[in-house]
Coordinates of C-alpha atoms in Angstrom, one line a residue:
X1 CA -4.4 -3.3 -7.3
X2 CA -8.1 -2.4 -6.8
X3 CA -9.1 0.9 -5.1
X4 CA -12.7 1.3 -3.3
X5 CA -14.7 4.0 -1.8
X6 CA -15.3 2.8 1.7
X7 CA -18.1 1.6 3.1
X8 CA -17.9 -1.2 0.3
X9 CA -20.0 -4.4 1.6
X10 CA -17.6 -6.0 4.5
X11 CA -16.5 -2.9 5.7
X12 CA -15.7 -4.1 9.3
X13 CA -13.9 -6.9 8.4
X14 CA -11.3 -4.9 6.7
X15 CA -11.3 -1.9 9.2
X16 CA -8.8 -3.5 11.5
X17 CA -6.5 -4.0 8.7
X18 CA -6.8 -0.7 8.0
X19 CA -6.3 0.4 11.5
X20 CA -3.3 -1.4 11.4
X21 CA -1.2 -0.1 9.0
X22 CA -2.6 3.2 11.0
X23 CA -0.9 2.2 14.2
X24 CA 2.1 1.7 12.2
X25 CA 2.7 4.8 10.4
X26 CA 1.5 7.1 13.1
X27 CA 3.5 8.0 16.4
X28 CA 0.1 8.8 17.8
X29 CA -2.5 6.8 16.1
X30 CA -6.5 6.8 16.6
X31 CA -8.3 4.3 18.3
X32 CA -10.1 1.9 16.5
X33 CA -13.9 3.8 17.3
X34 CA -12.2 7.2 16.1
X35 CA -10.7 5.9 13.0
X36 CA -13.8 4.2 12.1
X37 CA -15.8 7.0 12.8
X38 CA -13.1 8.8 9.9
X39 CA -14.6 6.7 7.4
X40 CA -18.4 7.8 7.3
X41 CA -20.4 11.1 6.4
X42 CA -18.9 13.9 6.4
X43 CA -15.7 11.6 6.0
X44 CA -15.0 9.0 3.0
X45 CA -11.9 7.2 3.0
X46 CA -10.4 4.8 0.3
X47 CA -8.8 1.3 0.5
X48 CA -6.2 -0.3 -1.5
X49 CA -6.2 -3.9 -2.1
X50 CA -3.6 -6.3 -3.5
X51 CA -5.8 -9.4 -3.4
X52 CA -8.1 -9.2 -0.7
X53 CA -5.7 -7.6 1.3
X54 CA -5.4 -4.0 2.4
X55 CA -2.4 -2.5 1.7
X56 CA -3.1 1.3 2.1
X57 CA -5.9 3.3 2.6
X58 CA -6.5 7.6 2.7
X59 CA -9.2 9.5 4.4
X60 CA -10.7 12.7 3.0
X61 CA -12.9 15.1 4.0
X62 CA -15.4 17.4 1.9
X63 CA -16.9 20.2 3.2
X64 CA -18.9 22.7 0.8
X65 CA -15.7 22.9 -2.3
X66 CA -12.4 22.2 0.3
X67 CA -11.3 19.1 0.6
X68 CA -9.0 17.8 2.9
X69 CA -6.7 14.9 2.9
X70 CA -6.8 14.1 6.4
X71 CA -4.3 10.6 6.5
X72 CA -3.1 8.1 4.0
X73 CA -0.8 5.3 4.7
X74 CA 0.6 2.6 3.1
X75 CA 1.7 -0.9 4.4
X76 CA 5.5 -0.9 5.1
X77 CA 5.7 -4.0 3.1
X78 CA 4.0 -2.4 0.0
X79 CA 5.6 0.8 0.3
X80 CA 7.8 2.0 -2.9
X81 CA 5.0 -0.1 -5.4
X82 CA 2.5 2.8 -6.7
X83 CA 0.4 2.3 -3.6
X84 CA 0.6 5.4 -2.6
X85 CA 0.4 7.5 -5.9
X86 CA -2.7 5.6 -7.1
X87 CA -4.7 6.9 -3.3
X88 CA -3.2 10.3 -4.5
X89 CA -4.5 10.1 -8.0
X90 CA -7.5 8.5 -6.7
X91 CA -8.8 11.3 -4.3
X92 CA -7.9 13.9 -6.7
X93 CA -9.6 12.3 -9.8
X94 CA -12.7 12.1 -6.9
X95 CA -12.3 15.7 -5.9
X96 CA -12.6 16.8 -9.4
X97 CA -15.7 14.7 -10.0
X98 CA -16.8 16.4 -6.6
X99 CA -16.3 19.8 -8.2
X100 CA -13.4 20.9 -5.4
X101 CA -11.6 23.9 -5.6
X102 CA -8.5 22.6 -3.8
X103 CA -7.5 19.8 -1.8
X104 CA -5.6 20.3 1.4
X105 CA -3.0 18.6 3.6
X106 CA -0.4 18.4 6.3
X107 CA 2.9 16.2 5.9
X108 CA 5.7 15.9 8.1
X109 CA 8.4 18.1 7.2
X110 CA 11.0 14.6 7.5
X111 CA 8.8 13.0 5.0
X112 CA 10.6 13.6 1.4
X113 CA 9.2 10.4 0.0
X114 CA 5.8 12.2 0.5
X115 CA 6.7 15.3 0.0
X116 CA 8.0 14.8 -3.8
X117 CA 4.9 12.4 -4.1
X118 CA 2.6 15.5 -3.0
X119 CA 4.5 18.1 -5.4
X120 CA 4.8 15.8 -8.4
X121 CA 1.2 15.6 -8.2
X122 CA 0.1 19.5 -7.9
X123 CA 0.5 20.4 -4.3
X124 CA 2.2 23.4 -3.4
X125 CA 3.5 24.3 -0.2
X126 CA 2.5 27.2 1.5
X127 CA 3.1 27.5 4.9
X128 CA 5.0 25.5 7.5
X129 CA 3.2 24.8 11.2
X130 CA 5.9 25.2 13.8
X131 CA 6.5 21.8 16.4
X132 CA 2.9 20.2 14.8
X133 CA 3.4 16.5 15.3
X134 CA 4.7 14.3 18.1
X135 CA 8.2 13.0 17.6
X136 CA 8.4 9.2 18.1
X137 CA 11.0 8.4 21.4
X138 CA 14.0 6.9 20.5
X139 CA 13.9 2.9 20.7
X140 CA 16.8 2.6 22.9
X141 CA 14.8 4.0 25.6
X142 CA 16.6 7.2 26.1
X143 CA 13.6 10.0 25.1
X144 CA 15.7 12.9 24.3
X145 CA 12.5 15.6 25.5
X146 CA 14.5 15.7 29.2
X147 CA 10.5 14.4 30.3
X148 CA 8.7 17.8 30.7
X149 CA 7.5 17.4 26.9
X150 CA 7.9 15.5 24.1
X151 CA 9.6 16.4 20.9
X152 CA 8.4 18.2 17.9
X153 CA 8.2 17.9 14.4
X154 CA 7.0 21.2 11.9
X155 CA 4.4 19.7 9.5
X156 CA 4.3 21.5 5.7
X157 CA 0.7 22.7 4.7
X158 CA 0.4 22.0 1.3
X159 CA -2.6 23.0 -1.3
X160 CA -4.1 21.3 -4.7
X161 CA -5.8 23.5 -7.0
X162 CA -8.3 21.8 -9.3
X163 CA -7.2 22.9 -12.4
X164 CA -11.0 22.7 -14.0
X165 CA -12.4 25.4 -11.6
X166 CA -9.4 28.3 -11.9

C-alpha cells in the first residue's frame, strides 16, 4: 500500500474515486466541488493506494498547532486490511513533523471498529455531542423519524496529544 499527500500529480483523476468511497461511507456526503475544495490549503488530505487504485483516503486540517481529522474512509471492499490504521498512523506521524499539540476528531458513537482504532492509537474521549449526525433511513422504506425530522446519532469528540510537545 502506498500513502500520498494530495495534490500528488493526477490529482483529478483520482478525486472521483475518492469521492466515491465518500458517498459510501457518509449518510450525508459532500458534493464533489466541496470535497475537492477539502483537499487544498488550509486542508491536506491523504490517499491510500493498492495499485493504482484508491482504497481510502483522510482529510485533515491545520490551523496554527490544532489539527483536526476532519473524515477518513476506507473502501468497503478493503476494509479490515490495515487501510485504515496506516491513514491514522500516517496523519499523526505528519502532525508530529508539523509540530501539533493535539489532533482532533468526531466519530459516530455506533462506530466501535473506529472507536478501538482511535483509542489504540492515543485518542481519548472527552466529550460526547448529543444527536450530531444524520441517521441513514431504513432500506425497507419505512423512515422511523414519523417525517417531521430525521434521526440522530451522538458523535464522541476525541483528542490526540503529541506526546513530543507535553
Amino acid at each position: 500500500m502506498k500513502l500520498t499527500i494530495v495534490p500528488p500529480q493526477g490529482f483529478d483523476e483520482h478525486i472521483e474515486q475518492a469521492h466515491s468511497i465518500h458517498q459510501e461511507a457518509q449518510v450525508s456526503p459532500w458534493k464533489l466541488s466541496t470535497f475537492a475544495d477539502c483537499f487544498t490549503k488550509p486542508y491536506y488530505g491523504v490517499f491510500a493506494f493498492d495499485n493504482d487504485k484508491i482504497v481510502g483516503y483522510a482529510i485533515m486540517l491545520e490551523v496554527v498547532d490544532e489539527a483536526t481529522l476532519m473524515d477518513i474512509a476506507v473502501d468497503s471492499g478493503a476494509r479490515g486490511k490495515g487501510v485504515g490504521r496506516a491513514l491514522v498512523d500516517f496523519v499523526i506521524e505528519t502532525s508530529v513533523k508539523n509540530a501539533m499539540r493535539e489532533m482532533w476528531l468526531e466519530v459516530r458513537e455506533s462506530n466501535h471498529t473506529a472507536i478501538a482504532l482511535y483509542e489504540s492509537s492515543g485518542f481519548e474521549h472527552i466529550e460526547t455531542r448529543k444527536n450530531y449526525y444524520t441517521v441513514k433511513s431504513n432500506d425497507d422504506g419505512n423512515d422511523k423519524s414519523n417525517g417531521n425530522s430525521a434521526q440522530k446519532e451522538n458523535a464522541k469528540i476525541m483528542k490526540w496529544a503529541n506526546p513530543t510537545l507535553a
